[in-house]
Amino acid sequence: MAIKKEIVDELLKGVDPKAVFSSEGLLSEIKKALAERMLNAELDQHLEAEADAAAMVDGARPGNHRNGYSKKTVITDTSQVELEIPRDRRGTFEPQLIAKYQRRFPGFDDKIISMYARGMSVRDIQGHLRELYGIEASPQLISTVTDAVLDEVGRWQARPLEALYAVVFFDALRVKMRDEGTVRNKAVYLAIGVSADGRKDVLGLWVEQTEGAKFWMRVMSELKNRGVNDILIAVVDGLKGFPDAINAVFPQTQIQTCIVHLLRNSMDYAGWKDRKPVAAALKEVYRAVDAEAAAVALGEFEDGPWGRKYPAIAAAWRRNWSEVIPFFAYPQDVRRIIYTTNAIESLNSTIRRSVRARGHFPSEEAAIKLIWLQLREVTKDWKMPAREWHAARAQFGLLFGDRFELHR
C-alpha cells in the first residue's frame, strides 16, 4: 500500500533529517504511535466482544471498560520503545501484539540468532546492537533468545529419516568447550546421508560423551529408531570401534575409509611447501583402476622421493588399507560419490571456520547452537541431487539390487 505524499510531508515537517533514522527519531515515534493505535483497537474489539457475549446470555451490558494505561518498554529491530498499554477494569484484556510477558517485537529474536549464526559472540552481539540501534541487550537476553534454538535442534534431531541411504558420511569436528571449569577438546560428529534419490541431508549431530563402541552403538541405534533400515555404504574416518558398531546394527553395510580424510591426514605429515606435489603423487594410489594397481602405486610412492622424505604417510595408508581397498571394487561413478561431494566439503569447511573463529565455547549447548545454525544456513540450498548422482544411480542398482531399487 503506497503512503500518500502529503502524509509523508506532514510527518517530516520540522524534523531534523539526521534524526529520522536514529534510535529516538521519527521512525521510532511512528512505531510507537502505530503500536499504541493497534493496542487500543485490540482493547476496543475485546470490550465489544465481551459486551456482545454478555448481551446474548442475559441481555445485560457488562460493566467492563477502559481503565488507564501501564507502561512497558519493548525492544524492536532498531530501538527500544516505551509503549502505553491500555488496560481494562476487569483485567481480562490480553493484547496479541505485545503479549503479557513479551519484551521484544517479532523479528528482533531473528536478528540476534542471525548474528549468532554468523559466529558472533555474545559480547560482539551486544556491541553490534549498542552501536547500530542504541539498544542495551544483556548477556542473559541474548542467551535466552539463542537458547530457543535448542528446542528446534531437539525436534530436528528426533525427526523421522528415510528407510535407506545409499551412502552415509560420518565426519568429526574437534571443538574446544568449557567442561567443569576446564577447556577440553571434544568431538562433534555429523552424519550426512545421500538418499536413494540422490538428495543429501544431515541426519544428526552428536557430542561424544563416552569413548569408543558404546557411543557409536548409541548413534547407530538412534538412526535405526528414527526409521533407517539400511545403509549401503558407510564412509568413516578410521575411527576406532566404529565399523563394528555400524555392522552390529546394519550388518550388510559396507565400510569405507574416507579418502578425503586420509589425504587430509597425510598432508599433516608433509611440510607446507611440499603438500601440493605430495597430494599429486598420492592421486596415483586412489585413482588406480583396482586394488592391485593401487597397492603397486602405494609401493612406488613409498619408495619414491616423497615416501622416503615422509615415511609416515605410506604407513598411515597401510594401517587403513583393509578399509581403503573396498573403494577400488566400485565403478568410477560410485567412487565419485564416495570420494565426497563439493557440497559436503563446503559444509565441513564452513563449520570448521566458524568453530575456529570462536576459539572455545562456554558450554556444549553453545557449540551445538552455532554448529546447527551453520548447518541450517548451508543446507537450505541442498534441494537437488549432486551432479554425479545421475551417472551413479544405475551403478548402485547393479551393485545392490533390490536393497537399492525398492527405495527409489
Coordinates of C-alpha atoms in Angstrom, one line a residue:
M1 CA 0.0 0.0 0.0
A2 CA 1.5 3.4 -1.0
I3 CA 1.6 6.2 1.5
K4 CA 0.3 9.5 0.2
K5 CA 3.0 12.2 -0.3
E6 CA 1.0 14.7 1.7
I7 CA 1.1 12.4 4.8
V8 CA 4.9 12.0 4.4
D9 CA 5.4 15.7 4.1
E10 CA 3.3 16.3 7.2
L11 CA 5.3 13.8 9.2
L12 CA 8.7 15.3 8.1
K13 CA 7.6 18.9 8.8
G14 CA 10.1 20.4 11.2
V15 CA 12.0 17.2 11.6
D16 CA 15.9 17.2 11.6
P17 CA 16.7 14.8 8.7
K18 CA 19.7 13.4 10.7
A19 CA 17.3 12.3 13.4
V20 CA 14.9 10.4 11.2
F21 CA 16.7 7.1 11.5
S22 CA 18.2 7.5 15.0
S23 CA 17.1 5.2 17.9
E24 CA 14.9 8.1 19.2
G25 CA 14.0 9.6 15.8
L26 CA 10.9 9.7 13.7
L27 CA 10.8 6.0 12.8
S28 CA 10.8 5.1 16.5
E29 CA 8.0 7.6 17.1
I30 CA 6.0 6.1 14.2
K31 CA 6.5 2.6 15.5
K32 CA 5.3 3.7 19.0
A33 CA 2.2 5.5 17.5
L34 CA 1.3 2.6 15.3
A35 CA 1.7 0.0 18.1
E36 CA -0.3 2.0 20.6
R37 CA -3.0 2.6 17.9
M38 CA -3.2 -1.2 17.3
L39 CA -3.3 -1.9 21.1
N40 CA -6.2 0.5 21.6
A41 CA -8.0 -1.1 18.7
E42 CA -7.4 -4.5 20.2
L43 CA -8.9 -3.3 23.5
D44 CA -11.9 -1.8 21.7
Q45 CA -12.6 -5.1 20.0
H46 CA -12.1 -7.0 23.3
L47 CA -14.7 -4.8 25.1
E48 CA -17.2 -5.1 22.2
A49 CA -16.8 -8.9 22.1
E50 CA -17.4 -9.1 25.9
A51 CA -20.5 -6.8 25.6
D52 CA -21.9 -8.9 22.8
A53 CA -21.3 -12.1 24.7
A54 CA -23.0 -10.8 27.9
A55 CA -26.0 -9.5 25.9
M56 CA -26.5 -12.9 24.3
V57 CA -26.6 -14.6 27.7
D58 CA -28.8 -12.3 29.8
G59 CA -29.4 -9.1 27.9
A60 CA -27.3 -7.1 30.3
R61 CA -24.4 -4.9 29.3
P62 CA -21.2 -5.7 31.2
G63 CA -19.6 -3.2 33.5
N64 CA -16.1 -3.7 32.0
H65 CA -14.5 -0.6 30.4
R66 CA -11.1 1.1 29.9
N67 CA -9.0 1.7 33.0
G68 CA -6.0 3.8 32.0
Y69 CA -2.6 2.6 30.8
S70 CA 0.5 0.8 32.0
K71 CA 4.0 1.5 30.6
K72 CA 6.1 -1.2 29.0
T73 CA 9.5 -0.9 27.3
V74 CA 9.9 -3.3 24.4
I75 CA 12.8 -3.9 22.1
T76 CA 12.3 -3.6 18.3
D77 CA 14.7 -4.4 15.5
T78 CA 16.1 -0.8 15.6
S79 CA 15.4 0.7 19.0
Q80 CA 13.8 0.5 22.4
V81 CA 10.3 1.9 22.5
E82 CA 8.2 2.8 25.6
L83 CA 4.6 1.9 25.0
E84 CA 1.4 2.8 26.8
I85 CA -0.5 -0.5 27.1
P86 CA -4.3 0.1 27.6
R87 CA -6.0 -1.7 30.5
D88 CA -9.5 -2.8 31.2
R89 CA -11.2 -2.7 34.6
R90 CA -11.7 -6.4 34.9
G91 CA -8.2 -7.3 33.8
T92 CA -9.5 -9.7 31.1
F93 CA -7.7 -8.0 28.2
E94 CA -4.7 -9.9 26.8
P95 CA -3.2 -8.0 23.9
Q96 CA -1.9 -10.0 21.0
L97 CA 0.5 -7.5 19.5
I98 CA 2.6 -7.5 22.7
A99 CA 1.7 -10.4 24.9
K100 CA 1.7 -10.0 28.7
Y101 CA 5.3 -11.0 29.4
Q102 CA 6.7 -10.2 25.9
R103 CA 9.6 -7.7 25.8
R104 CA 10.5 -8.0 22.1
F105 CA 8.7 -7.3 18.9
P106 CA 8.7 -10.2 16.4
G107 CA 11.8 -10.0 14.2
F108 CA 14.3 -8.9 17.0
D109 CA 15.0 -12.5 18.0
D110 CA 15.7 -13.5 14.4
K111 CA 18.2 -10.7 14.2
I112 CA 20.1 -11.9 17.2
I113 CA 20.0 -15.5 16.0
S114 CA 21.3 -14.5 12.6
M115 CA 24.3 -12.7 14.2
Y116 CA 25.0 -15.7 16.4
A117 CA 24.8 -18.0 13.4
R118 CA 27.5 -15.9 11.7
G119 CA 29.8 -16.7 14.5
M120 CA 29.4 -13.5 16.6
S121 CA 30.0 -13.9 20.3
V122 CA 27.5 -12.6 22.9
R123 CA 29.8 -9.7 23.5
D124 CA 30.0 -9.0 19.8
I125 CA 26.2 -9.0 19.5
Q126 CA 25.9 -6.7 22.5
G127 CA 28.3 -4.2 20.9
H128 CA 26.6 -4.5 17.5
L129 CA 23.1 -3.8 18.9
R130 CA 24.5 -0.9 21.0
E131 CA 26.4 0.7 18.1
L132 CA 23.7 0.4 15.4
Y133 CA 20.5 0.6 17.3
G134 CA 21.4 2.1 20.7
I135 CA 19.9 -1.0 22.4
E136 CA 21.4 -2.3 25.6
A137 CA 20.9 -6.1 25.5
S138 CA 22.1 -8.1 28.4
P139 CA 24.0 -11.4 28.0
Q140 CA 21.0 -13.1 29.7
L141 CA 18.7 -11.7 27.0
I142 CA 20.9 -12.9 24.1
S143 CA 21.4 -16.3 25.7
T144 CA 17.6 -16.6 26.2
V145 CA 17.0 -15.8 22.6
T146 CA 19.6 -18.2 21.2
D147 CA 18.6 -20.9 23.7
A148 CA 15.3 -21.1 21.9
V149 CA 17.3 -22.7 19.0
L150 CA 18.0 -25.7 21.2
D151 CA 14.3 -26.6 21.1
E152 CA 14.5 -26.6 17.3
V153 CA 17.7 -28.7 17.5
G154 CA 15.8 -31.3 19.6
R155 CA 12.9 -31.6 17.2
W156 CA 15.4 -31.8 14.2
Q157 CA 17.4 -34.4 16.0
A158 CA 14.4 -36.6 16.6
R159 CA 12.7 -36.3 13.2
P160 CA 12.0 -39.4 11.1
L161 CA 14.5 -40.4 8.5
E162 CA 14.5 -42.3 5.2
A163 CA 14.4 -46.1 5.3
L164 CA 17.5 -46.4 3.1
Y165 CA 20.6 -44.3 2.5
A166 CA 22.9 -45.2 -0.4
V167 CA 25.9 -43.5 1.4
V168 CA 26.3 -42.0 4.8
F169 CA 29.4 -40.0 5.6
F170 CA 30.4 -39.8 9.3
D171 CA 32.6 -36.8 10.0
A172 CA 34.2 -35.5 13.2
L173 CA 34.9 -31.9 14.3
R174 CA 37.2 -31.2 17.2
V175 CA 35.7 -28.4 19.2
K176 CA 37.1 -26.7 22.4
M177 CA 34.4 -26.5 25.1
R178 CA 34.4 -25.5 28.7
D179 CA 33.6 -28.5 30.9
E180 CA 33.6 -28.3 34.7
G181 CA 35.8 -25.3 34.6
T182 CA 38.4 -26.6 32.1
V183 CA 38.5 -26.1 28.4
R184 CA 38.6 -29.5 26.7
N185 CA 38.8 -30.8 23.1
K186 CA 35.5 -32.7 22.4
A187 CA 34.5 -34.4 19.2
V188 CA 31.2 -33.4 17.5
Y189 CA 30.1 -36.0 14.9
L190 CA 28.0 -35.3 11.9
A191 CA 26.2 -37.9 9.8
I192 CA 25.5 -36.8 6.2
G193 CA 23.3 -39.1 4.1
V194 CA 22.7 -39.5 0.4
S195 CA 19.2 -40.9 -0.1
A196 CA 18.1 -43.3 -2.8
D197 CA 17.0 -40.4 -5.0
G198 CA 20.4 -38.7 -4.6
R199 CA 19.4 -36.0 -2.2
K200 CA 21.7 -35.0 0.7
D201 CA 20.7 -34.5 4.3
V202 CA 22.4 -34.0 7.6
L203 CA 20.9 -36.9 9.7
G204 CA 22.1 -35.7 13.1
L205 CA 24.9 -34.3 15.2
W206 CA 26.3 -35.8 18.4
V207 CA 28.8 -34.7 21.0
E208 CA 30.9 -37.6 22.2
Q209 CA 30.3 -38.3 25.9
T210 CA 32.0 -41.7 26.2
E211 CA 34.8 -43.3 24.4
G212 CA 34.5 -46.0 21.7
A213 CA 32.0 -48.6 21.0
K214 CA 29.2 -47.6 23.5
F215 CA 29.0 -44.2 21.9
W216 CA 28.9 -45.5 18.4
M217 CA 26.3 -48.1 19.3
R218 CA 24.1 -45.3 20.7
V219 CA 24.4 -43.3 17.4
M220 CA 23.6 -46.3 15.2
S221 CA 20.7 -47.3 17.4
E222 CA 19.3 -43.8 17.3
L223 CA 19.4 -43.8 13.5
K224 CA 17.7 -47.2 13.5
N225 CA 15.0 -46.0 15.8
R226 CA 14.3 -42.9 13.6
G227 CA 13.5 -45.2 10.7
V228 CA 16.7 -46.1 8.9
N229 CA 16.6 -49.7 7.9
D230 CA 19.6 -50.0 5.7
I231 CA 22.8 -48.1 4.8
L232 CA 24.6 -49.4 1.7
I233 CA 28.0 -47.7 2.2
A234 CA 29.3 -46.0 5.3
V235 CA 32.2 -43.7 4.8
V236 CA 34.2 -43.2 8.0
D237 CA 37.4 -41.6 9.2
G238 CA 39.3 -44.6 10.7
L239 CA 37.5 -44.2 14.0
K240 CA 38.3 -47.0 16.4
G241 CA 35.3 -49.3 17.1
F242 CA 33.1 -47.5 14.6
P243 CA 33.0 -50.2 11.8
D244 CA 32.0 -52.9 14.4
A245 CA 29.2 -50.6 15.8
I246 CA 27.9 -49.9 12.3
N247 CA 27.8 -53.6 11.3
A248 CA 26.2 -54.6 14.7
V249 CA 23.1 -52.5 13.8
F250 CA 23.4 -52.6 10.0
P251 CA 25.1 -55.9 9.2
Q252 CA 25.0 -55.6 5.4
T253 CA 26.6 -52.1 5.3
Q254 CA 30.0 -51.9 3.5
I255 CA 32.5 -49.8 5.4
Q256 CA 34.8 -47.5 3.5
T257 CA 37.6 -45.3 4.8
C258 CA 37.1 -41.7 3.7
I259 CA 39.7 -41.0 1.0
V260 CA 39.5 -37.2 1.6
H261 CA 40.2 -37.6 5.3
L262 CA 43.1 -40.0 4.6
L263 CA 44.6 -37.4 2.2
R264 CA 44.0 -34.6 4.7
N265 CA 45.7 -36.6 7.4
S266 CA 48.6 -37.4 5.0
M267 CA 49.1 -33.7 4.5
D268 CA 49.7 -33.2 8.3
Y269 CA 52.9 -35.2 7.9
A270 CA 54.2 -33.1 5.0
G271 CA 55.8 -29.7 5.0
W272 CA 53.7 -26.8 3.8
K273 CA 55.6 -26.2 0.6
D274 CA 55.6 -30.0 -0.2
R275 CA 51.8 -30.6 0.2
K276 CA 50.8 -29.9 -3.4
P277 CA 53.3 -32.3 -5.0
V278 CA 52.7 -34.9 -2.3
A279 CA 48.9 -34.8 -2.9
A280 CA 49.6 -35.1 -6.7
A281 CA 51.8 -38.2 -6.1
L282 CA 49.0 -39.8 -4.0
K283 CA 46.5 -39.4 -6.8
E284 CA 48.2 -42.4 -8.5
V285 CA 47.1 -44.5 -5.5
Y286 CA 43.4 -43.6 -5.1
R287 CA 42.8 -43.2 -8.8
A288 CA 44.2 -46.7 -9.6
V289 CA 41.9 -49.0 -11.7
D290 CA 41.8 -51.7 -9.0
A291 CA 43.1 -52.7 -5.6
E292 CA 46.1 -54.5 -7.0
A293 CA 47.2 -51.5 -9.1
A294 CA 46.6 -49.2 -6.0
A295 CA 48.9 -51.4 -3.9
V296 CA 51.6 -51.1 -6.6
A297 CA 51.2 -47.3 -6.7
L298 CA 51.4 -47.1 -2.9
G299 CA 54.6 -49.1 -3.0
E300 CA 56.1 -46.8 -5.7
F301 CA 55.1 -43.8 -3.6
E302 CA 56.7 -45.3 -0.6
D303 CA 60.0 -46.0 -2.5
G304 CA 59.9 -42.6 -4.2
P305 CA 61.3 -39.3 -3.0
W306 CA 58.2 -38.2 -1.1
G307 CA 57.7 -41.6 0.5
R308 CA 61.3 -41.6 1.7
K309 CA 61.0 -38.0 2.9
Y310 CA 57.7 -38.6 4.7
P311 CA 57.6 -42.3 5.6
A312 CA 54.6 -41.8 8.0
I313 CA 52.3 -41.1 5.0
A314 CA 52.6 -44.6 3.4
A315 CA 52.5 -46.1 6.9
A316 CA 49.1 -44.4 7.6
W317 CA 47.7 -45.7 4.3
R318 CA 48.9 -49.2 5.1
R319 CA 47.3 -49.1 8.6
N320 CA 43.9 -48.3 6.9
W321 CA 44.4 -50.4 3.8
S322 CA 41.7 -53.0 4.7
E323 CA 39.1 -50.2 4.8
V324 CA 40.6 -48.4 1.7
I325 CA 40.5 -51.3 -0.8
P326 CA 36.7 -51.7 -1.0
F327 CA 36.8 -48.3 -2.8
F328 CA 38.5 -49.9 -5.8
A329 CA 35.8 -52.5 -6.2
Y330 CA 33.3 -49.8 -7.1
P331 CA 32.7 -48.3 -10.6
Q332 CA 34.1 -44.8 -11.2
D333 CA 30.7 -43.2 -10.9
V334 CA 30.1 -44.7 -7.4
R335 CA 33.7 -43.8 -6.4
R336 CA 32.9 -40.1 -7.2
I337 CA 30.0 -40.2 -4.7
I338 CA 32.1 -42.0 -2.1
Y339 CA 35.1 -39.7 -2.6
T340 CA 32.8 -36.9 -1.3
T341 CA 30.9 -34.1 -3.0
N342 CA 31.6 -30.4 -3.2
A343 CA 28.6 -29.6 -1.2
I344 CA 29.7 -31.8 1.8
E345 CA 33.2 -30.4 1.6
S346 CA 31.8 -26.8 1.6
L347 CA 29.6 -27.7 4.6
N348 CA 32.6 -29.1 6.5
S349 CA 34.9 -26.1 5.7
T350 CA 32.2 -23.6 6.7
I351 CA 31.6 -25.2 10.1
R352 CA 35.3 -25.5 10.8
R353 CA 35.9 -21.8 10.0
S354 CA 33.1 -20.8 12.4
V355 CA 34.4 -23.1 15.1
R356 CA 38.0 -21.8 14.8
A357 CA 36.8 -18.2 14.8
R358 CA 35.1 -18.7 18.2
G359 CA 38.2 -20.2 19.8
H360 CA 36.3 -22.1 22.5
F361 CA 32.7 -22.4 23.7
P362 CA 31.4 -21.8 27.2
S363 CA 29.4 -24.9 27.1
E364 CA 28.3 -27.9 25.0
E365 CA 25.0 -26.2 24.3
A366 CA 26.7 -23.1 22.9
A367 CA 28.7 -25.2 20.5
I368 CA 25.6 -27.1 19.3
K369 CA 23.7 -23.9 18.8
L370 CA 26.3 -22.4 16.5
I371 CA 27.0 -25.7 14.6
W372 CA 23.3 -26.3 14.0
L373 CA 22.7 -22.8 12.8
Q374 CA 25.5 -23.2 10.4
L375 CA 24.1 -26.5 9.2
R376 CA 20.7 -24.9 8.7
E377 CA 22.2 -22.0 6.7
V378 CA 24.4 -24.1 4.4
T379 CA 22.0 -27.0 3.7
K380 CA 18.9 -24.8 2.8
D381 CA 20.2 -24.9 -0.8
W382 CA 20.5 -28.8 -0.8
K383 CA 17.4 -29.3 -2.9
M384 CA 18.7 -31.2 -5.9
P385 CA 20.8 -34.4 -6.2
A386 CA 24.5 -34.0 -6.8
R387 CA 25.6 -33.8 -10.5
E388 CA 27.4 -37.1 -10.1
W389 CA 24.3 -38.9 -8.9
H390 CA 22.6 -39.4 -12.2
A391 CA 25.5 -41.5 -13.5
A392 CA 26.0 -43.3 -10.2
R393 CA 22.3 -44.3 -9.7
A394 CA 22.3 -47.1 -12.3
Q395 CA 25.6 -48.5 -10.8
F396 CA 24.0 -48.6 -7.3
G397 CA 21.1 -50.6 -8.8
L398 CA 23.5 -53.1 -10.3
L399 CA 25.7 -53.4 -7.2
F400 CA 22.9 -53.6 -4.5
G401 CA 19.9 -54.9 -6.4
D402 CA 16.6 -54.8 -4.5
R403 CA 18.2 -53.3 -1.5
F404 CA 18.5 -50.1 -3.5
E405 CA 15.8 -50.4 -6.2
L406 CA 12.9 -50.9 -3.7
H407 CA 13.6 -47.5 -2.2
R408 CA 14.0 -45.5 -5.4

